[in-house]
Amino acid sequence: MTQKDITFVADFLTEHFNEAPELYNRKGKYFNVERVGQYLKDEDDDLVSPPNTEGNQWFNFLKNTTHLKESPLLFPYYPEKSLHFVKRQMEGVIDQCLQKPADVIGKSVHQAFCMSLYKTSQSEDSTPQLFKLPFLWNDKTSNIHYVLFTMLEDSISKIYILRRHTDTSRSVSNGILAVEFGNFLSNSINESSDSRCYSCLDAHFYDDETVTVVLKESMEQEGKESVLAQLPLS
């Protein structure tokens, strides 16, 4: 902000926000905020007190730069209109910009295959969240897409790995598989325990051949084990 901007704000506050103790107990407004409120009205009428743009560095710069002044990339300025009017104008321009790419991309996307992951009751008001932790990885060497995800409720100790070839006409073996952690770490952490069960908090691909997982002991007790494990895809 320039010193002129700061002075303008200070003058505005001094002029319109003077203390009025005798009005504090009265209902309704006791501040004159018309110059502020006019910008927030959701209407197309012109502002009651439009701003004075004389001396504004940005407007002077645009006025003296022909190429910028005529550039379609700059959003037009409406000094007589409220912010709601400008917002609607900008939304219209953005929608128009996005419509063509949406049409082109939408026509180029098609369903390669369909896989049923779970079924829910039709009578439920809201479908529970059963799909969690999706993570995408693209192996450019093998041209394979991977998706890591977990299913809640009965299979919290599993992560699922879905893989598809980037060429939809080709298929890969073991398109989807599940890795269950269960208590496979019991012997390495505590020889005397056979009841440890681990759930997956997070999972990401470390590289094309390795998956990193964060595991947490599922039992409700203090001192639960947390494990950072790296699993080879092979």
XYZ file of C-alpha atoms in Angstrom:
234
model
C 0.000 0.000 0.000
C 1.154 3.514 -0.707
C 1.075 6.271 1.879
C -1.824 7.782 -0.028
C -3.817 4.560 0.416
C -3.099 4.501 4.159
C -4.105 8.146 4.499
C -7.346 7.487 2.624
C -8.254 4.615 4.953
C -7.360 6.680 8.021
C -9.484 9.608 6.804
C -12.375 7.260 6.103
C -12.232 5.762 9.580
C -12.021 9.190 11.169
C -14.966 10.487 9.191
C -17.349 7.542 9.432
C -16.419 5.635 12.585
C -16.450 8.358 15.233
C -17.422 7.148 18.667
C -21.007 7.949 19.631
C -21.543 6.724 23.228
C -25.011 8.224 23.365
C -26.093 5.824 20.608
C -24.571 2.637 22.013
C -27.767 1.512 23.740
C -29.949 2.126 20.695
C -30.838 -0.582 18.265
C -29.782 -0.331 14.653
C -26.737 1.176 13.006
C -24.892 4.141 14.401
C -22.023 4.113 11.899
C -22.164 5.514 8.400
C -20.762 2.702 6.274
C -22.478 3.563 2.994
C -19.174 3.843 1.167
C -18.303 0.316 2.264
C -21.774 -1.232 2.060
C -22.343 -0.081 -1.513
C -19.650 -2.490 -2.712
C -21.397 -5.445 -1.073
C -24.936 -4.947 -2.370
C -26.030 -7.708 -4.718
C -27.523 -5.458 -7.366
C -26.605 -4.040 -10.758
C -27.171 -0.368 -9.882
C -24.264 2.024 -10.045
C -22.393 2.853 -6.855
C -23.632 5.805 -4.843
C -20.093 7.008 -4.183
C -17.796 5.549 -6.856
C -14.077 5.565 -6.028
C -11.746 8.237 -7.310
C -9.203 6.522 -9.549
C -7.238 9.675 -10.303
C -3.558 9.086 -9.566
C -3.961 5.307 -9.319
C -0.659 3.826 -10.471
C -2.227 0.745 -12.085
C -4.748 2.713 -14.142
C -2.103 5.175 -15.245
C 0.134 2.272 -16.257
C -2.661 0.682 -18.320
C -3.621 3.977 -19.910
C -0.075 4.543 -21.121
C 0.480 0.957 -22.331
C -1.441 0.350 -25.548
C -0.785 -3.394 -25.753
C -1.983 -4.015 -22.200
C -4.967 -1.722 -22.545
C -6.206 -3.738 -25.529
C -5.209 -7.143 -24.140
C -8.074 -9.666 -23.872
C -6.240 -11.283 -20.938
C -6.932 -8.350 -18.621
C -10.289 -8.372 -16.901
C -12.187 -5.098 -17.555
C -12.646 -2.721 -14.653
C -16.093 -1.431 -13.657
C -15.501 1.530 -11.312
C -19.229 2.255 -11.074
C -20.286 -1.272 -10.058
C -20.335 -3.316 -6.832
C -18.193 -6.353 -6.102
C -21.202 -8.630 -6.617
C -21.607 -7.310 -10.161
C -17.901 -7.832 -10.886
C -18.053 -11.322 -9.364
C -20.925 -12.334 -11.662
C -19.078 -10.936 -14.672
C -15.922 -12.850 -13.763
C -17.821 -16.089 -13.153
C -19.382 -15.779 -16.604
C -15.988 -15.334 -18.243
C -14.481 -18.263 -16.322
C -17.424 -20.541 -17.207
C -16.998 -19.608 -20.853
C -13.247 -20.375 -20.695
C -13.819 -23.774 -19.103
C -16.724 -24.895 -21.273
C -14.707 -25.754 -24.388
C -12.024 -27.816 -22.566
C -14.788 -29.576 -20.617
C -16.534 -30.550 -23.862
C -13.323 -31.771 -25.506
C -12.090 -33.705 -22.464
C -15.542 -35.120 -21.781
C -15.830 -36.531 -25.298
C -12.343 -38.062 -25.138
C -12.891 -39.896 -21.828
C -14.550 -43.302 -21.865
C -14.992 -46.138 -19.393
C -12.326 -48.829 -19.786
C -13.878 -51.303 -17.354
C -16.184 -51.478 -14.339
C -15.457 -53.231 -11.056
C -17.867 -53.600 -8.135
C -16.068 -52.891 -4.837
C -18.959 -53.120 -2.356
C -22.739 -52.955 -2.055
C -24.775 -50.790 0.286
C -28.379 -51.021 1.395
C -30.830 -49.059 -0.713
C -32.806 -48.049 2.382
C -29.986 -46.134 4.041
C -30.415 -42.369 4.098
C -26.704 -41.712 3.643
C -24.178 -44.069 2.134
C -21.287 -44.720 4.554
C -17.760 -43.918 3.444
C -16.194 -47.283 2.691
C -13.593 -46.169 0.171
C -10.563 -44.463 1.668
C -6.988 -43.416 1.007
C -6.821 -43.466 -2.809
C -3.293 -42.838 -4.093
C -2.359 -42.818 -7.770
C 0.978 -43.788 -9.295
C 2.055 -43.970 -12.915
C 4.928 -46.309 -13.743
C 6.221 -44.729 -16.956
C 8.744 -47.515 -17.510
C 6.091 -50.236 -17.689
C 3.233 -47.946 -18.789
C 1.053 -49.067 -15.898
C -1.300 -47.060 -13.678
C -1.576 -48.058 -10.012
C -4.261 -47.128 -7.479
C -3.748 -47.804 -3.770
C -6.824 -47.715 -1.533
C -8.331 -49.227 1.610
C -11.839 -50.415 2.410
C -13.179 -49.567 5.853
C -15.125 -51.712 8.319
C -14.256 -55.410 7.879
C -10.980 -54.985 6.017
C -9.065 -52.237 7.784
C -5.990 -54.475 7.920
C -5.813 -54.674 4.119
C -4.691 -52.388 1.354
C -5.824 -52.957 -2.195
C -3.636 -52.435 -5.245
C -5.364 -51.934 -8.581
C -3.261 -51.786 -11.724
C -4.172 -51.132 -15.325
C -2.134 -50.691 -18.484
C -2.142 -47.143 -19.871
C -3.131 -48.687 -23.195
C -6.745 -49.642 -22.417
C -6.716 -52.309 -25.116
C -4.104 -54.260 -23.174
C -4.602 -56.020 -19.848
C -2.200 -56.924 -17.042
C -2.257 -59.954 -14.800
C -3.606 -59.580 -11.256
C -5.556 -56.434 -12.092
C -6.465 -56.046 -8.405
C -5.103 -57.711 -5.294
C -5.259 -57.210 -1.542
C -2.380 -57.199 0.922
C -3.384 -58.139 4.462
C -1.073 -57.166 7.304
C -2.843 -58.896 10.176
C -0.285 -60.004 12.775
C 2.588 -60.805 10.429
C 4.869 -58.514 12.460
C 4.234 -60.247 15.791
C 7.390 -62.334 15.824
C 9.664 -59.450 14.948
C 8.274 -57.065 17.577
C 7.121 -59.255 20.417
C 7.848 -62.991 20.435
C 5.252 -63.722 23.116
C 2.306 -62.039 21.413
C 0.141 -63.757 18.838
C -2.746 -61.284 18.954
C -1.262 -58.169 17.392
C -3.203 -56.881 14.395
C -2.251 -53.891 12.288
C -4.333 -51.500 10.247
C -3.057 -49.186 7.527
C -3.050 -45.459 8.267
C -1.491 -44.398 4.982
C 0.151 -45.864 1.893
C 2.100 -44.285 -0.962
C 4.328 -45.512 -3.723
C 7.972 -44.886 -2.809
C 9.123 -45.676 -6.346
C 8.073 -47.927 -9.223
C 8.935 -51.065 -7.262
C 8.228 -50.177 -3.616
C 5.193 -49.210 -1.543
C 5.601 -47.392 1.781
C 2.896 -48.006 4.404
C 2.230 -46.601 7.870
C 0.744 -49.267 10.133
C -0.877 -48.934 13.551
C -1.670 -51.663 16.034
C -5.437 -52.095 16.090
C -5.881 -53.190 19.714
C -7.402 -50.631 22.062
C -4.604 -50.249 24.584
C -1.848 -47.866 25.549
C 1.580 -48.184 24.032
C 0.320 -49.321 20.655
C 2.989 -50.065 18.088
C 3.340 -47.931 14.967
C 5.339 -49.243 12.049
C 6.735 -47.691 8.888
C 7.193 -50.531 6.393
C 8.382 -50.677 2.819
C 6.927 -53.462 0.718
C 8.299 -54.572 -2.672
C 5.582 -54.821 -5.310
C 6.984 -58.148 -6.367
